[in-house]
XYZ file of C-alpha atoms in Angstrom:
343
model
C -37.798 16.669 -29.630
C -36.769 15.002 -26.570
C -36.497 18.038 -23.505
C -33.946 15.655 -22.016
C -30.130 16.979 -21.938
C -27.681 14.672 -23.415
C -25.278 12.946 -21.078
C -21.738 14.416 -20.960
C -19.574 11.790 -19.664
C -15.916 10.908 -20.854
C -14.925 10.175 -24.636
C -13.405 7.078 -23.331
C -12.352 5.343 -20.365
C -9.315 3.236 -18.875
C -8.199 1.262 -15.995
C -6.360 3.574 -13.921
C -4.871 1.390 -10.667
C -5.359 -2.437 -9.471
C -4.799 -4.274 -5.952
C -5.065 -7.642 -4.896
C -5.545 -9.026 -1.844
C -4.639 -12.895 -1.161
C -5.492 -14.402 2.048
C -1.979 -15.113 4.601
C -2.711 -19.052 4.507
C -1.590 -20.202 1.727
C -3.070 -24.348 1.510
C -0.652 -27.089 -0.560
C -1.855 -29.635 -2.658
C -0.955 -31.938 0.199
C -3.961 -30.957 2.216
C -6.313 -31.177 0.219
C -5.007 -35.413 -0.275
C -6.339 -35.841 3.508
C -9.805 -35.936 1.774
C -9.412 -37.411 -1.639
C -7.647 -39.963 -2.923
C -5.352 -38.711 -5.466
C -1.820 -37.647 -5.598
C 0.204 -34.192 -5.835
C 0.833 -35.631 -9.426
C -2.316 -35.653 -10.800
C -3.717 -32.893 -9.291
C -0.726 -30.524 -10.825
C -1.096 -32.769 -14.323
C -5.000 -31.950 -14.286
C -4.798 -28.105 -13.292
C -1.306 -26.884 -12.440
C -2.075 -26.308 -9.335
C 0.005 -26.599 -6.721
C -0.872 -24.565 -3.809
C -3.892 -22.116 -3.098
C -4.850 -19.323 -0.504
C -7.957 -19.997 1.807
C -9.266 -17.206 3.919
C -9.360 -17.143 8.264
C -12.995 -16.226 9.377
C -11.522 -12.599 9.645
C -10.761 -12.513 5.980
C -13.902 -11.811 5.013
C -15.675 -11.422 1.536
C -15.861 -7.157 3.091
C -12.537 -7.281 4.451
C -10.384 -8.705 1.474
C -12.535 -6.457 -0.635
C -11.639 -3.592 1.450
C -7.987 -5.112 1.500
C -7.750 -5.046 -2.521
C -10.031 -2.197 -2.702
C -7.298 0.693 -1.043
C -4.417 -0.781 -2.824
C -6.167 0.019 -6.350
C -7.545 3.798 -5.294
C -3.534 4.455 -4.091
C -2.485 3.291 -7.411
C -5.057 5.257 -9.587
C -4.375 8.057 -7.440
C -7.076 9.244 -6.647
C -9.094 9.425 -3.116
C -12.059 7.561 -2.059
C -14.487 10.078 -2.091
C -13.903 10.829 -5.550
C -15.469 6.831 -6.415
C -18.793 7.497 -8.401
C -19.726 3.831 -8.112
C -18.643 0.703 -6.384
C -19.295 -2.834 -8.573
C -18.533 -6.050 -7.055
C -18.733 -9.488 -8.882
C -18.899 -11.933 -6.442
C -20.977 -15.741 -5.750
C -19.675 -15.925 -2.156
C -21.235 -13.425 -0.491
C -24.248 -15.291 1.423
C -26.019 -12.613 3.092
C -29.033 -11.796 0.052
C -29.409 -8.760 0.658
C -28.700 -5.467 1.385
C -25.696 -5.963 -1.284
C -22.053 -6.348 -0.360
C -20.960 -3.680 -2.406
C -22.792 -0.966 -0.065
C -20.907 -2.302 3.074
C -17.534 -2.052 1.337
C -18.374 1.830 -0.295
C -18.787 2.392 3.105
C -15.562 1.184 4.406
C -13.213 2.378 2.329
C -14.583 6.041 3.089
C -16.108 6.505 -0.723
C -18.799 8.687 0.878
C -22.524 7.904 -1.090
C -21.491 6.031 -4.297
C -24.046 3.971 -6.389
C -23.116 0.279 -5.154
C -24.050 -2.838 -5.983
C -23.483 -6.749 -6.558
C -23.431 -8.511 -9.536
C -23.465 -12.283 -10.026
C -22.076 -13.635 -12.958
C -19.271 -16.166 -11.878
C -15.697 -16.389 -13.209
C -16.749 -13.943 -15.997
C -18.053 -11.467 -13.359
C -14.967 -9.057 -13.522
C -15.320 -8.693 -17.019
C -19.118 -8.107 -16.580
C -18.001 -5.350 -14.056
C -15.477 -3.445 -16.625
C -18.474 -3.042 -19.020
C -20.776 -1.502 -16.293
C -17.703 0.393 -15.282
C -16.841 2.188 -18.232
C -20.089 2.527 -19.710
C -20.987 4.487 -16.762
C -17.822 7.047 -17.242
C -18.350 7.842 -21.121
C -22.248 7.817 -20.139
C -21.659 10.522 -17.179
C -23.332 8.640 -14.290
C -19.882 8.483 -12.470
C -16.287 9.562 -13.324
C -14.176 6.838 -11.211
C -15.387 3.249 -10.494
C -14.406 0.731 -8.226
C -14.531 -2.637 -10.048
C -14.627 -5.723 -7.511
C -14.203 -9.466 -8.297
C -13.963 -11.446 -4.739
C -14.343 -15.097 -3.459
C -14.442 -16.942 -0.375
C -14.772 -20.604 -2.867
C -13.630 -22.815 0.175
C -16.719 -21.812 1.832
C -18.440 -23.950 -1.370
C -16.188 -26.211 -1.750
C -17.068 -30.133 -1.557
C -13.312 -31.207 0.278
C -14.759 -34.979 -0.580
C -15.410 -33.961 -4.674
C -11.933 -35.531 -6.117
C -12.950 -33.660 -9.051
C -12.874 -30.220 -7.601
C -11.664 -30.169 -4.410
C -8.429 -29.137 -4.955
C -9.652 -26.192 -7.490
C -10.641 -23.088 -5.584
C -9.108 -20.415 -3.760
C -10.236 -17.254 -2.118
C -8.859 -13.551 -2.896
C -10.250 -10.171 -3.976
C -8.772 -8.205 -7.202
C -10.346 -4.537 -7.965
C -9.568 -1.839 -10.734
C -10.266 1.393 -10.390
C -11.820 2.767 -13.970
C -11.883 6.121 -14.893
C -11.911 8.956 -17.455
C -9.757 8.802 -20.742
C -9.175 10.953 -23.652
C -8.490 7.846 -26.242
C -9.797 4.439 -26.285
C -8.239 1.732 -23.955
C -10.946 -0.436 -23.155
C -12.109 -2.202 -26.563
C -15.596 -3.607 -27.008
C -16.463 -6.484 -25.072
C -17.673 -9.447 -26.350
C -20.181 -11.329 -24.132
C -22.866 -13.790 -23.667
C -24.273 -16.633 -22.153
C -25.263 -20.184 -22.982
C -28.041 -21.193 -20.648
C -28.706 -24.571 -22.126
C -25.431 -25.437 -20.751
C -26.175 -24.193 -17.178
C -26.216 -27.745 -15.506
C -22.207 -28.017 -16.309
C -21.211 -25.814 -13.283
C -24.047 -25.223 -10.366
C -24.863 -25.227 -6.786
C -25.049 -28.771 -5.234
C -28.333 -27.722 -3.615
C -30.301 -24.719 -3.592
C -30.269 -22.327 0.194
C -33.969 -22.648 0.491
C -33.308 -26.667 0.016
C -31.050 -26.839 2.458
C -30.789 -27.792 5.985
C -34.349 -28.333 5.776
C -34.955 -31.200 7.993
C -34.664 -34.223 5.819
C -32.023 -35.704 5.685
C -32.720 -38.220 2.436
C -33.150 -35.115 0.163
C -29.740 -33.733 0.882
C -26.436 -35.105 0.137
C -24.130 -36.291 3.319
C -20.159 -36.658 3.629
C -18.632 -39.317 5.282
C -19.649 -38.886 8.379
C -23.098 -38.932 7.871
C -23.383 -34.782 8.443
C -25.094 -32.873 5.765
C -23.291 -31.713 2.945
C -22.890 -27.514 2.671
C -24.102 -26.239 -0.755
C -21.315 -26.696 -3.085
C -20.144 -25.887 -6.315
C -19.705 -29.016 -8.630
C -19.069 -29.391 -12.188
C -18.426 -31.455 -15.178
C -15.113 -31.403 -15.868
C -14.820 -32.620 -19.507
C -17.732 -31.118 -20.643
C -16.724 -27.732 -19.309
C -13.162 -28.156 -20.433
C -13.898 -28.844 -24.224
C -16.099 -25.707 -23.902
C -13.658 -23.189 -22.578
C -10.931 -24.617 -24.682
C -12.955 -24.133 -28.073
C -15.744 -21.938 -27.919
C -13.944 -19.597 -25.563
C -10.618 -19.260 -28.029
C -13.355 -17.809 -30.403
C -14.468 -15.163 -28.201
C -11.652 -14.183 -27.403
C -10.443 -13.894 -31.037
C -13.904 -11.768 -31.308
C -12.591 -9.732 -28.899
C -9.334 -8.847 -30.507
C -10.921 -8.553 -33.955
C -13.505 -5.820 -32.530
C -10.565 -3.781 -31.222
C -8.985 -3.881 -34.378
C -5.774 -5.513 -33.194
C -4.181 -9.067 -33.931
C -2.089 -11.659 -31.908
C 1.036 -10.050 -32.693
C -0.459 -6.463 -31.197
C -0.912 -8.191 -28.038
C 2.095 -7.712 -24.925
C -0.201 -9.616 -22.700
C -2.492 -12.312 -21.898
C -4.900 -12.718 -19.043
C -7.514 -15.429 -19.547
C -9.847 -16.424 -16.461
C -7.570 -18.700 -14.110
C -9.306 -22.171 -14.132
C -6.980 -24.379 -14.965
C -3.473 -24.309 -16.533
C -4.161 -26.909 -19.338
C -7.462 -24.789 -20.613
C -5.027 -21.272 -20.639
C -2.063 -23.404 -22.445
C -4.547 -25.093 -24.925
C -5.808 -21.418 -25.913
C -2.925 -20.012 -26.295
C -2.283 -22.668 -28.721
C -5.179 -22.191 -30.803
C -4.998 -18.838 -30.734
C -1.729 -18.881 -32.082
C -0.381 -16.040 -29.636
C 3.463 -15.477 -30.256
C 6.247 -15.848 -28.142
C 6.599 -12.389 -27.045
C 3.138 -12.651 -25.342
C 3.541 -12.718 -21.435
C 0.731 -15.323 -20.873
C -0.993 -15.004 -16.844
C -0.498 -18.422 -15.020
C -1.350 -17.248 -11.685
C -3.729 -20.258 -11.269
C -0.476 -22.167 -10.242
C -0.240 -20.563 -6.503
C -3.325 -19.152 -6.358
C -6.283 -21.479 -7.736
C -9.483 -20.644 -9.241
C -10.731 -17.504 -8.173
C -13.339 -17.205 -10.193
C -14.511 -13.156 -10.203
C -11.342 -12.439 -8.713
C -8.592 -14.551 -10.473
C -8.326 -12.179 -13.756
C -7.374 -8.594 -11.375
C -5.572 -10.530 -9.251
C -3.340 -12.119 -12.173
C -3.145 -8.659 -13.932
C -2.036 -7.342 -9.850
C 0.736 -10.044 -9.623
C 2.093 -9.745 -13.512
C 2.543 -5.736 -13.140
C 3.785 -6.181 -9.164
C 6.535 -8.480 -10.348
C 7.825 -6.668 -13.445
C 6.359 -9.883 -16.095
C 4.022 -6.423 -17.112
C 3.905 -2.954 -17.388
C 1.850 -0.113 -17.484
C 0.551 0.716 -20.881
C 0.657 -2.569 -22.073
C -1.718 -4.090 -23.935
C -3.874 -6.844 -22.800
C -6.636 -9.137 -23.878
C -8.650 -10.253 -20.476
C -11.468 -13.434 -20.751
C -13.468 -14.421 -18.168
C -16.089 -17.476 -18.442
C -17.900 -19.926 -16.281
C -21.109 -20.740 -14.202
C -24.046 -20.136 -16.420
C -22.464 -20.704 -18.641
C -21.193 -17.172 -19.025
C -18.675 -15.534 -20.970
C -16.769 -11.917 -21.281
C -13.587 -10.490 -23.364
C -11.873 -7.040 -24.089
C -8.821 -5.890 -25.118
C -7.324 -2.923 -22.441
C -4.752 -1.138 -21.882
C -2.878 -2.058 -18.725
C -2.560 0.694 -15.761
């Protein structure tokens, strides 16, 4: 017989507060068109994106996260000292170690919480939310701060007609805490590594700037290109529309609800066409509010779901207590979907 005492966590977990930060600079499609042969009409028709936010040098991954976290903590009605763990999902923090989560935890005044980064691309928020739920139910933390943050402008090839218009910067954060009732459903998550080449970084860091330019991509000025995100657009579109709608339905089934029970749908803000296609495939009723934050925020990867959630609540399009289906999907290819009650 084991001598280990059982964990004493909460029965369930829920999102208690949400916060977001968008950089001050708003970048319209006209700026993107300075480097690619396209048009505003083409960009809008292909992606639904009209503007995106790009960070200044001062708006670092850490700085944006601190701003979003402060709002989420205040919204949750707790103090930073009560945070027992900080989970940060990002692919655009370029320092390999230490984890940026440790720096963020210190700057928000959280004391000495567990702090670590995860790399799960556009599904990162869902992964972080699932880990937070587990920590709270297991009893290793009472409150967990989950952050999705990206400076994708640093990883954008502005001469790539297929991706130059897609990406934006920002940070979204939620506080997850204890609950007496289930407010975060089972997570349906996974990966399809055989499709990992469809979204990837162009050049590995260890091959960048090795001195032999013949092995590295060059821009139109003959300069070595910084590593960027590239993707096979049509393959990603087909996968997202057909396969991710199945995952979303599985999340509804796992939570024991139907589309009719939903109030809000918050998919990863990848592309307006993908969002609209998923709504159609899932046969969502007219009463369901659909997040379409991508129009003015662009694709912010791990930050997109909490940013969209924060905007829906701030504008009154959604309200506290609403039942929402959230799903993230992207590089890996990875995915995560669950049903939550909005804070």
